[in-house]
XYZ file of C-alpha atoms in Angstrom:
731
model
C 37.852 33.095 -14.863
C 39.515 36.222 -13.447
C 40.322 37.261 -9.889
C 38.813 40.762 -10.208
C 35.871 42.185 -12.108
C 36.010 45.987 -12.555
C 32.639 47.621 -13.250
C 31.546 51.106 -14.266
C 27.784 51.116 -13.459
C 25.238 53.034 -15.561
C 25.618 55.786 -16.705
C 28.633 57.956 -17.593
C 29.392 58.682 -21.254
C 28.050 57.405 -24.544
C 31.091 58.121 -26.709
C 34.018 56.803 -24.691
C 34.623 54.701 -21.568
C 35.120 56.446 -18.255
C 38.834 55.699 -17.674
C 38.953 54.604 -14.022
C 38.711 50.858 -14.642
C 41.235 51.087 -17.506
C 43.668 52.857 -15.153
C 43.207 50.153 -12.489
C 43.464 47.291 -14.983
C 46.695 48.793 -16.347
C 48.095 48.852 -12.805
C 46.924 45.294 -12.031
C 48.758 44.117 -15.147
C 52.035 45.322 -13.601
C 51.305 43.054 -10.607
C 50.203 40.058 -12.689
C 46.742 40.205 -11.103
C 44.106 38.921 -13.511
C 41.113 41.177 -14.105
C 38.223 41.827 -16.463
C 36.473 45.166 -16.914
C 33.073 46.177 -18.188
C 31.162 49.401 -18.774
C 27.585 48.437 -17.951
C 26.472 51.913 -19.035
C 27.093 51.539 -22.750
C 25.909 47.929 -22.730
C 22.592 48.873 -21.114
C 22.139 51.789 -23.534
C 22.702 49.510 -26.527
C 20.179 46.959 -25.178
C 17.654 49.690 -24.443
C 18.056 51.557 -27.729
C 17.654 48.589 -30.029
C 14.723 47.105 -31.929
C 14.018 44.660 -29.081
C 14.538 47.354 -26.430
C 12.104 49.792 -28.046
C 9.513 47.056 -28.471
C 9.691 46.494 -24.700
C 9.440 50.244 -24.067
C 6.377 50.695 -26.263
C 4.807 47.506 -24.888
C 4.562 49.144 -21.448
C 0.981 50.161 -20.820
C 0.372 53.924 -20.767
C -2.650 56.209 -20.465
C -2.708 57.797 -23.915
C -5.347 60.319 -22.853
C -3.300 61.775 -20.013
C 0.254 61.846 -21.328
C 1.792 64.886 -22.985
C 1.125 65.708 -26.610
C 4.807 65.033 -27.333
C 4.668 61.556 -25.780
C 1.462 60.811 -27.711
C 3.228 61.685 -30.959
C 6.203 59.440 -30.155
C 3.892 56.555 -29.214
C 1.864 56.919 -32.397
C 5.104 56.895 -34.419
C 6.488 53.919 -32.491
C 6.788 51.702 -35.568
C 8.984 54.342 -37.228
C 11.242 54.413 -34.182
C 11.433 50.609 -34.010
C 12.178 50.454 -37.738
C 15.036 52.994 -37.663
C 16.705 52.549 -34.245
C 19.271 49.866 -35.158
C 20.400 51.811 -38.225
C 20.711 55.060 -36.242
C 22.809 53.400 -33.536
C 25.071 51.790 -36.160
C 25.522 55.210 -37.780
C 26.430 56.833 -34.448
C 28.950 54.017 -33.916
C 30.628 55.052 -37.173
C 29.671 51.842 -38.978
C 27.305 53.212 -41.653
C 28.484 56.728 -42.607
C 26.449 56.654 -45.835
C 23.250 56.844 -43.754
C 24.092 60.524 -43.125
C 22.498 61.505 -46.437
C 19.234 59.769 -45.529
C 19.170 61.327 -42.071
C 19.844 64.795 -43.496
C 17.045 64.402 -46.028
C 14.725 65.268 -43.094
C 12.366 62.535 -44.253
C 13.923 59.519 -42.536
C 13.815 60.052 -38.774
C 10.551 60.506 -36.889
C 10.604 63.945 -35.239
C 9.176 65.055 -31.901
C 9.716 68.136 -29.727
C 13.521 68.067 -29.625
C 13.561 68.962 -33.316
C 11.825 72.277 -32.605
C 15.206 73.882 -31.834
C 16.553 73.199 -35.339
C 15.605 76.623 -36.680
C 17.960 78.237 -34.162
C 21.041 76.362 -35.328
C 20.470 75.510 -38.957
C 23.273 77.918 -39.893
C 25.839 75.834 -37.995
C 25.364 72.657 -39.987
C 27.136 74.018 -43.038
C 30.154 74.771 -40.886
C 30.117 71.377 -39.195
C 29.525 69.226 -42.284
C 27.149 66.502 -43.413
C 28.273 63.812 -40.951
C 28.021 66.177 -37.991
C 24.616 67.433 -39.069
C 23.399 63.838 -39.245
C 24.902 63.079 -35.813
C 23.099 66.082 -34.392
C 19.755 65.046 -35.891
C 20.254 61.466 -34.678
C 21.031 62.838 -31.208
C 17.754 64.775 -31.162
C 15.990 61.562 -32.196
C 17.526 59.717 -29.193
C 16.669 62.602 -26.872
C 13.034 62.422 -27.976
C 13.025 58.751 -27.018
C 14.693 59.632 -23.723
C 11.949 62.169 -23.007
C 9.371 59.439 -23.619
C 11.148 57.046 -21.227
C 11.406 59.699 -18.498
C 7.735 60.618 -18.792
C 6.235 57.160 -19.121
C 8.682 54.446 -18.077
C 11.339 55.613 -15.614
C 11.608 59.219 -14.358
C 15.175 58.600 -13.154
C 16.574 57.846 -16.625
C 19.287 59.982 -18.233
C 21.956 59.203 -20.842
C 24.866 60.170 -18.579
C 23.270 59.600 -15.163
C 20.661 57.436 -13.452
C 18.698 58.351 -10.310
C 21.228 61.132 -9.747
C 19.077 62.955 -7.180
C 19.416 59.982 -4.772
C 23.173 60.476 -4.619
C 23.313 64.262 -4.499
C 23.887 65.626 -0.999
C 22.459 62.448 0.538
C 23.402 63.067 4.173
C 21.106 60.171 5.066
C 21.080 56.738 3.429
C 17.336 56.319 4.067
C 15.904 57.311 0.670
C 18.495 55.416 -1.333
C 18.129 52.353 0.907
C 14.355 52.415 0.484
C 14.699 52.598 -3.305
C 17.165 49.686 -3.385
C 14.887 47.559 -1.202
C 11.988 48.189 -3.576
C 11.238 46.413 -6.828
C 13.860 46.722 -9.606
C 13.025 49.345 -12.212
C 12.569 48.862 -15.946
C 16.186 49.995 -16.474
C 17.391 47.721 -13.642
C 16.059 44.698 -15.519
C 18.398 45.449 -18.425
C 21.323 46.152 -16.087
C 20.947 43.001 -13.985
C 20.553 40.760 -17.031
C 23.884 41.970 -18.419
C 25.506 41.799 -14.967
C 24.422 38.151 -14.634
C 26.070 37.321 -17.959
C 29.327 38.990 -16.863
C 29.366 37.169 -13.530
C 28.859 33.798 -15.172
C 31.604 34.527 -17.701
C 34.247 36.049 -15.371
C 33.528 34.200 -12.094
C 35.503 36.740 -10.031
C 36.519 36.602 -6.385
C 36.295 40.403 -5.949
C 34.159 42.942 -7.805
C 35.294 46.579 -7.748
C 32.729 49.237 -8.674
C 34.091 52.565 -9.857
C 31.551 55.269 -8.989
C 32.668 58.645 -10.336
C 29.360 60.534 -10.022
C 26.088 60.584 -8.040
C 24.389 59.334 -11.240
C 26.235 55.982 -10.929
C 25.475 55.397 -7.260
C 22.006 53.838 -7.331
C 22.879 51.352 -10.079
C 26.049 50.341 -8.226
C 24.009 49.539 -5.107
C 21.384 47.684 -7.147
C 24.119 45.576 -8.783
C 25.838 44.939 -5.441
C 22.500 43.832 -3.968
C 22.043 41.346 -6.831
C 25.540 39.955 -6.242
C 24.974 39.527 -2.493
C 21.660 37.759 -3.069
C 22.853 35.449 -5.851
C 26.633 35.164 -5.440
C 27.244 35.648 -1.689
C 30.774 34.205 -1.922
C 31.935 37.161 -4.088
C 33.316 40.185 -2.251
C 32.293 43.687 -3.407
C 34.155 46.984 -3.157
C 33.379 50.570 -4.075
C 35.832 53.332 -5.055
C 36.056 56.346 -7.332
C 35.185 60.012 -7.340
C 31.893 59.763 -5.435
C 33.155 57.946 -2.333
C 36.411 59.933 -2.450
C 34.534 63.199 -1.991
C 31.224 62.192 -0.404
C 31.734 59.177 1.872
C 34.700 60.231 4.010
C 32.469 60.467 7.112
C 30.417 57.332 6.486
C 28.624 55.933 9.580
C 25.583 54.016 8.301
C 26.265 50.262 8.627
C 23.429 49.411 6.209
C 25.798 50.356 3.356
C 27.742 47.177 4.144
C 24.759 45.005 3.377
C 25.821 45.671 -0.231
C 29.538 46.434 -0.151
C 32.253 44.702 1.841
C 34.775 47.493 1.313
C 34.849 51.181 0.364
C 38.251 52.602 -0.594
C 39.226 56.260 -0.707
C 41.581 58.277 -2.944
C 44.103 56.579 -5.275
C 42.826 53.044 -5.777
C 45.930 51.121 -6.823
C 47.385 50.124 -3.439
C 44.003 49.734 -1.627
C 42.802 47.310 -4.328
C 46.087 45.407 -4.344
C 45.750 44.897 -0.574
C 42.112 43.790 -0.925
C 43.229 41.267 -3.518
C 45.929 39.959 -1.164
C 43.452 39.714 1.725
C 40.828 37.877 -0.315
C 42.952 35.684 -2.567
C 46.023 35.104 -0.374
C 44.780 35.615 3.171
C 46.818 32.669 4.432
C 50.040 34.596 3.745
C 49.355 37.287 6.339
C 48.646 37.080 10.065
C 46.880 40.447 10.156
C 44.977 41.882 7.201
C 46.511 45.076 5.862
C 44.316 47.857 4.456
C 44.888 51.278 2.919
C 42.195 53.959 3.333
C 39.395 51.379 3.499
C 36.003 51.348 5.233
C 34.633 47.963 6.295
C 32.316 46.462 8.881
C 34.231 45.091 11.883
C 32.494 43.685 14.954
C 29.244 45.104 13.630
C 30.593 48.674 13.408
C 31.700 50.825 10.490
C 35.502 50.939 10.752
C 38.099 52.888 8.811
C 41.286 50.849 8.359
C 44.559 52.406 7.256
C 47.034 50.058 8.942
C 49.319 49.381 5.983
C 52.694 51.135 6.148
C 53.207 50.782 2.389
C 53.352 54.000 0.364
C 51.137 54.765 -2.625
C 52.668 54.073 -6.013
C 54.381 56.812 -7.992
C 52.587 57.798 -11.184
C 55.480 56.489 -13.248
C 54.933 53.009 -11.782
C 51.201 52.480 -12.220
C 51.381 51.289 -15.822
C 49.577 52.273 -18.996
C 45.762 52.285 -18.940
C 44.425 49.063 -20.454
C 41.157 49.318 -22.424
C 40.964 45.627 -23.309
C 37.623 43.881 -22.598
C 35.733 47.132 -23.258
C 33.686 47.165 -26.456
C 35.454 50.161 -27.972
C 33.742 49.877 -31.352
C 30.286 49.965 -29.730
C 30.389 53.488 -28.237
C 28.206 56.070 -29.925
C 29.145 59.624 -30.854
C 26.459 62.226 -30.274
C 26.312 65.983 -30.878
C 23.860 67.729 -28.567
C 24.759 71.303 -29.536
C 25.980 72.386 -32.958
C 29.223 73.822 -31.579
C 32.525 72.145 -32.564
C 34.218 72.751 -29.182
C 31.212 71.718 -27.103
C 30.879 68.454 -29.024
C 34.304 67.157 -27.899
C 32.785 65.748 -24.689
C 30.264 63.588 -26.537
C 31.668 63.038 -30.035
C 34.499 60.632 -30.824
C 36.327 58.067 -28.703
C 39.243 59.413 -26.699
C 41.996 57.549 -24.892
C 42.202 59.128 -21.443
C 45.539 59.929 -19.811
C 46.765 62.201 -17.024
C 49.833 64.426 -17.292
C 50.040 65.071 -13.552
C 48.323 63.770 -10.432
C 46.679 66.616 -8.507
C 46.797 70.326 -9.253
C 49.995 72.384 -9.434
C 48.072 75.524 -8.403
C 45.928 74.046 -5.635
C 44.605 77.320 -4.196
C 41.114 77.921 -5.637
C 38.820 78.477 -2.666
C 35.792 76.676 -4.183
C 37.809 73.514 -4.942
C 38.369 70.386 -2.805
C 42.041 71.249 -2.340
C 42.189 69.535 1.064
C 41.722 66.117 -0.587
C 44.653 64.075 -1.855
C 43.448 63.852 -5.450
C 43.943 67.637 -5.694
C 46.496 68.265 -2.942
C 49.199 65.753 -3.914
C 50.797 67.089 -7.089
C 52.974 64.669 -9.038
C 53.768 65.184 -12.723
C 54.817 62.376 -15.064
C 57.801 62.750 -17.398
C 57.043 63.629 -21.013
C 58.886 60.515 -22.198
C 56.718 58.165 -20.097
C 53.542 59.978 -21.192
C 54.349 59.698 -24.884
C 55.435 56.065 -24.380
C 51.951 55.450 -22.963
C 50.367 57.279 -25.882
C 52.195 55.040 -28.347
C 51.208 51.930 -26.392
C 47.543 52.981 -26.364
C 47.612 53.668 -30.105
C 48.823 50.105 -30.641
C 46.282 48.503 -28.312
C 43.184 50.595 -29.143
C 43.828 51.786 -32.698
C 42.795 55.274 -31.579
C 45.036 58.332 -31.951
C 42.816 60.756 -30.024
C 43.758 61.628 -26.422
C 41.981 63.535 -23.684
C 44.313 64.461 -20.814
C 41.934 64.572 -17.851
C 44.094 66.703 -15.548
C 42.730 69.109 -12.964
C 44.966 71.609 -14.784
C 47.736 70.478 -17.122
C 51.072 72.182 -16.301
C 52.238 74.469 -19.169
C 55.895 73.389 -18.901
C 54.937 69.718 -19.111
C 52.559 70.407 -22.010
C 55.501 71.997 -23.827
C 57.719 68.956 -23.216
C 54.971 66.540 -24.271
C 54.453 68.552 -27.476
C 58.184 68.444 -28.237
C 58.345 64.710 -27.557
C 55.396 64.117 -29.914
C 57.151 66.133 -32.631
C 60.496 64.371 -32.081
C 58.811 60.995 -32.614
C 56.829 62.186 -35.645
C 53.586 60.996 -34.028
C 50.278 62.000 -35.574
C 47.866 62.437 -32.668
C 44.927 64.637 -31.691
C 44.683 65.776 -28.093
C 43.007 68.220 -25.695
C 43.103 68.962 -21.991
C 42.100 71.217 -19.112
C 44.283 74.219 -18.198
C 44.542 77.347 -16.072
C 44.533 80.538 -18.146
C 48.190 81.197 -17.304
C 50.322 83.938 -18.809
C 52.765 81.096 -19.627
C 50.545 80.304 -22.627
C 52.262 82.675 -25.016
C 51.574 82.827 -28.741
C 54.635 80.676 -29.405
C 53.723 77.995 -26.860
C 50.176 77.796 -28.224
C 51.555 77.442 -31.751
C 53.850 74.608 -30.607
C 50.935 72.821 -28.919
C 48.918 73.097 -32.126
C 51.776 71.621 -34.166
C 51.844 68.606 -31.842
C 48.132 67.904 -32.359
C 46.401 69.928 -29.635
C 42.952 70.951 -30.908
C 41.255 72.337 -27.797
C 41.630 73.355 -24.161
C 39.107 73.972 -21.406
C 39.740 76.159 -18.380
C 38.073 77.868 -15.460
C 37.316 81.539 -15.992
C 34.742 81.149 -13.188
C 33.385 84.631 -12.324
C 34.705 87.135 -14.864
C 35.322 89.757 -12.165
C 38.797 90.700 -10.947
C 37.559 91.232 -7.357
C 36.000 87.778 -7.210
C 38.905 86.114 -9.028
C 41.151 87.426 -6.241
C 38.708 86.153 -3.599
C 38.693 82.766 -5.334
C 42.523 82.936 -5.369
C 42.406 81.933 -9.010
C 45.710 83.610 -9.784
C 44.429 85.143 -13.025
C 42.729 88.342 -14.177
C 40.121 88.908 -16.884
C 42.746 90.742 -18.968
C 45.082 87.759 -18.708
C 42.294 85.369 -19.729
C 41.579 87.536 -22.784
C 45.226 87.426 -23.905
C 45.577 83.692 -23.350
C 42.340 82.857 -25.185
C 43.510 85.125 -28.033
C 46.820 83.231 -28.203
C 45.094 79.851 -28.354
C 42.531 81.030 -30.911
C 45.187 82.510 -33.206
C 47.049 79.200 -33.062
C 43.859 77.402 -34.163
C 43.066 75.811 -30.788
C 39.447 75.984 -29.546
C 38.674 77.144 -25.990
C 35.904 76.207 -23.549
C 35.417 78.242 -20.365
C 33.884 76.998 -17.128
C 31.797 79.864 -15.736
C 30.405 80.366 -12.246
C 27.729 82.548 -10.675
C 26.539 82.909 -7.103
C 29.967 82.908 -5.441
C 29.829 84.165 -1.806
C 29.429 87.984 -1.615
C 28.837 88.195 -5.388
C 26.512 91.106 -6.141
C 23.881 91.370 -8.861
C 26.049 94.007 -10.531
C 29.002 91.612 -10.618
C 26.853 88.887 -12.191
C 25.723 91.284 -14.919
C 29.265 92.557 -15.490
C 30.589 89.005 -15.639
C 28.047 88.186 -18.349
C 29.159 91.273 -20.286
C 32.794 90.132 -20.089
C 31.760 86.729 -21.435
C 29.706 88.365 -24.203
C 32.723 90.392 -25.322
C 35.028 87.349 -25.281
C 32.642 85.509 -27.603
C 32.054 88.563 -29.792
C 35.819 89.002 -30.234
C 35.949 85.381 -31.380
C 38.494 84.342 -28.742
C 36.165 82.010 -26.835
C 34.252 79.245 -28.581
C 32.312 77.464 -25.853
C 31.320 77.750 -22.201
C 29.093 76.466 -19.443
C 27.567 78.311 -16.473
C 27.142 76.521 -13.159
C 25.930 77.895 -9.844
C 28.452 77.937 -7.006
C 28.138 74.966 -4.659
C 29.894 74.959 -1.299
C 31.695 71.674 -0.706
C 32.814 70.359 2.671
C 36.442 69.926 1.604
C 37.027 73.356 0.024
C 38.429 76.439 1.799
C 34.938 78.003 1.662
C 33.427 74.887 3.233
C 36.147 74.582 5.873
C 36.141 78.288 6.862
C 32.739 79.603 5.700
C 32.740 82.622 8.035
C 35.744 84.053 6.155
C 33.622 84.164 2.976
C 30.424 85.607 4.431
C 28.364 82.401 4.355
C 26.710 80.377 7.100
C 26.476 76.596 6.630
C 23.271 74.781 7.482
C 24.501 71.930 9.672
C 23.090 68.443 9.233
C 23.935 65.116 10.798
C 26.157 63.135 8.435
C 25.529 59.391 8.290
C 26.125 58.787 4.591
C 27.311 61.370 2.032
C 28.875 64.729 2.831
C 30.081 67.051 0.105
C 27.632 69.747 -1.021
C 26.754 71.890 1.995
C 23.607 74.023 2.127
C 24.316 77.578 3.234
C 22.968 81.098 3.504
C 24.836 84.029 1.948
C 24.915 87.326 3.824
C 23.944 89.152 0.595
C 20.554 87.411 0.644
C 20.531 87.322 -3.186
C 18.637 84.536 -4.937
C 21.315 83.669 -7.481
C 19.230 80.809 -8.883
C 16.969 83.253 -10.709
C 19.874 84.154 -13.040
C 20.305 80.568 -14.236
C 17.966 80.580 -17.241
C 19.076 83.975 -18.593
C 22.784 83.189 -18.262
C 22.415 79.861 -20.025
C 20.136 81.190 -22.754
C 22.491 84.057 -23.577
C 25.459 81.684 -23.628
C 23.622 79.325 -25.979
C 23.219 82.230 -28.407
C 26.800 83.437 -28.043
C 28.132 79.927 -28.698
C 26.280 80.019 -31.997
C 27.683 83.439 -32.853
C 24.387 85.343 -32.692
C 22.597 88.138 -30.811
C 25.664 89.909 -29.412
C 23.909 93.195 -30.102
C 20.996 92.476 -27.770
C 21.025 94.369 -24.447
C 21.734 92.039 -21.522
C 18.308 92.884 -20.114
C 16.769 90.889 -23.004
C 17.916 87.602 -21.467
C 16.111 88.113 -18.138
C 12.428 88.439 -17.233
C 13.231 90.646 -14.228
C 14.968 94.006 -13.963
C 18.779 93.961 -13.927
C 21.190 96.913 -13.656
C 23.133 98.155 -16.663
C 26.617 96.768 -17.019
C 29.470 98.972 -15.803
C 31.979 97.268 -18.143
C 33.239 99.443 -21.012
C 31.979 98.040 -24.350
C 35.574 97.808 -25.642
C 37.125 96.393 -22.472
C 38.206 93.027 -23.924
C 39.281 94.661 -27.197
C 41.525 97.077 -25.319
C 43.029 94.248 -23.241
C 44.404 92.758 -26.442
C 46.203 95.883 -27.673
C 49.392 95.306 -25.676
C 51.957 93.101 -27.434
C 54.848 91.287 -25.786
C 56.495 90.218 -29.057
C 59.250 92.839 -28.814
C 60.371 92.121 -25.250
C 63.803 90.470 -24.915
C 63.568 87.525 -22.511
C 67.042 86.071 -22.168
C 65.981 82.850 -20.432
C 63.479 81.882 -23.173
C 64.274 78.589 -24.903
C 64.420 78.973 -28.689
C 63.095 76.284 -31.038
C 63.923 75.975 -34.716
C 60.992 73.930 -35.887
C 61.126 73.339 -39.611
C 63.520 71.157 -41.565
C 62.265 72.529 -44.862
C 64.395 75.681 -44.975
C 66.373 76.573 -48.083
C 69.022 79.312 -48.377
C 69.936 80.829 -51.776
C 72.662 83.429 -52.264
C 71.590 86.138 -54.686
C 72.937 89.298 -56.281
C 70.987 92.531 -56.740
C 71.820 95.556 -58.899
C 70.479 98.867 -57.671
C 71.547 102.178 -59.202
C 75.042 101.006 -60.158
C 75.514 99.302 -56.787
C 75.866 95.547 -56.666
C 75.280 93.776 -53.400
C 74.737 90.216 -52.312
C 72.078 88.852 -49.984
C 70.578 85.493 -49.059
C 66.978 84.490 -49.651
C 65.745 82.095 -46.945
C 62.614 80.141 -47.839
C 60.684 78.011 -45.344
C 58.176 75.565 -46.832
C 55.417 75.172 -44.278
C 52.496 72.764 -44.564
C 50.043 75.434 -45.646
C 52.176 78.260 -46.977
C 55.660 79.431 -47.974
C 57.573 82.117 -46.073
C 60.479 83.912 -47.754
C 62.750 86.565 -46.232
C 65.925 88.330 -47.336
C 68.915 88.587 -44.975
C 72.510 89.714 -45.183
C 74.634 86.759 -46.232
C 76.619 86.592 -42.987
C 73.485 86.774 -40.860
C 71.816 84.120 -43.022
C 74.801 81.778 -42.663
C 74.656 82.175 -38.886
C 70.906 81.501 -38.837
C 71.182 78.408 -41.056
C 73.876 77.080 -38.699
C 71.383 77.451 -35.826
C 68.837 75.420 -37.815
C 71.487 72.772 -38.314
C 72.816 72.773 -34.726
C 69.439 72.742 -32.978
C 66.999 70.506 -34.854
C 63.788 69.480 -33.121
C 65.350 66.081 -32.302
C 68.044 67.800 -30.217
C 67.006 67.668 -26.555
C 69.214 70.654 -25.786
C 67.580 73.948 -26.633
C 69.528 77.241 -26.587
C 68.280 80.198 -24.589
C 67.854 83.567 -26.221
C 70.775 84.854 -24.142
C 73.013 82.043 -25.447
C 72.045 82.909 -29.032
C 72.821 86.556 -28.312
C 76.286 85.614 -27.017
C 77.018 83.445 -30.065
C 75.756 86.086 -32.480
C 77.772 88.901 -30.923
C 81.010 86.937 -31.174
C 80.891 87.864 -34.879
C 78.329 90.645 -35.242
C 76.924 93.607 -33.371
C 73.513 94.278 -31.837
C 71.677 90.947 -31.624
C 68.420 92.652 -30.627
C 68.386 94.702 -33.829
C 68.743 91.473 -35.826
C 66.345 89.411 -33.700
C 63.528 91.962 -33.834
C 64.051 92.873 -37.496
C 61.127 92.537 -39.898
C 62.457 89.376 -41.659
C 63.015 87.594 -38.337
C 59.559 88.641 -37.135
C 58.112 87.054 -40.268
C 59.836 83.776 -39.484
C 58.661 83.888 -35.874
C 55.080 84.844 -36.698
C 54.817 81.839 -39.015
C 56.174 79.412 -36.447
C 59.539 78.777 -38.098
C 61.246 80.013 -34.905
C 59.562 79.878 -31.497
C 60.604 81.331 -28.127
C 59.279 79.522 -25.064
């Protein structure tokens, strides 16, 4: 028996738990509040995609004459699917790696229409390896089954969402309410069976649903309905990304037939107060709430009467993944692209370097809401403490920092702290393409275990980037992506089209910029999405300033995406297929030579971008600029100095050979003995464990106490060799 049950309803991710409940459970631990958490999504998927689950799917009566040819094929091969499903799931869970050879034999899995795309990406499998090829084939196999379910069993099904359309821009609760009041769906039967088992096991007093996306909303309501009908003494609450952004103007009282409370923004204090109200109500004369909707005297009421402040990020505890079935998640590879697969392949511990966004200006973003607006970084020491704790409790050394945009200075400190502790971890995060990401910083991040970053390039047009107030230029993005790529860190770019006042020419030119970034090999992955105006963004708050006119609707339920008309009158939606098709090719390293017109079935203008624009952006080099305030790091302990003598045309002179043994190569340089002695002293005085790092100006002062012209020494060819190989870094 536990006081709280924390639920993530179907569906979010297949490969790793959505972290919200783990964050809340970690906080509740600091308050000695007992809780249990469950991810209904993965549990439903595993019930559905099992031998018993497929037998139920294929037992559903269908009209064989009137279904698609693809569905007919899957139905006819149903025994092959039933025979192989348990083995495929076990393989994707990492339990039977030897099955990869059978899967790759191309004579083990039944194949339907999803396998038709194999010819386009066969080349990638050699690069990604046998296990990844098998994961990709097994993913196509599951997607074929998903197509069958959508066509014949439940049109709302999706691996990472369920009935998503009911939650998207649902200004009225009517359609969702009608669906909930109807008969449970085929998928609901699986969900409610598992929910019943959890309720009997945990016997909670309060159930908190975390609803990050519209694709979780329907299932959350269906589960809450089941609880109210069968366990009316249990209180229910809703929080998470969806209510935080969509339900801030909630008026429809029917919502509270299912949920007793809806909390907004950071959930720690609101949930703690709900717990106190429900479990210790006798201690307080008046119930205290923080950012909470409830029904009071028959009316929807927003209560924020607690004077207590939200907790600092340093005080909310380490995320706790206990109770979750971590060994049951399945890794899938939808696209044969190593960067793109990070979102679906492998289990990642989720952490946050900083609450909110340190930039907080992008005009398409919900910067008026607290989860973006309130910026609060966590110290590197606390972050790495949490990493070590999670390694102990989960056995996983992979970390995904889920920041809006990780701050470069904090990333540097986290990397140094990881190196000081000799931790072996793998991590990735979201960034802004800041000029702060120099070659040296990127190299340091790589040394600490960073394998990838994702960031918003948005519209690759300097005019529109200024209008977005992104604080970057296309040239800057090119240099930063080059720096990451040269350090061996993969990059994913979020791309946007249809921004207010964007012209057709700018869309075409933006695509050309993206094409060149991929062709230069400095961008590995990307995703196009069409601009959506949200109610809490600068564009949504002041639409007239951006040349758009909102289409007003009465808000009784959700309010986030706002329909609008753009003064340009351009139908940006028609570009969707061509942009995505071209990007699919570029991500696989092919068809850069095709004219942009080839991707569209309507006439587009020629690009005005010079064919060497990105190439020319990369010609400038900042390596020979003296920056006195740069911190200097001496990163390797494996440096040997040998004094030597050389005879040259009757002259005898001494020099010192400095050799640095790196993990993958050896770097040797010759220096004057006195200069070498000074440099070796710096290695000794400033090891990586030393928290104090000298600035370049301080090194210059020390050097010139004994020698002349520090710049001549610092920018000499031998020193450049040491710096280029990461023996010495300037940050």
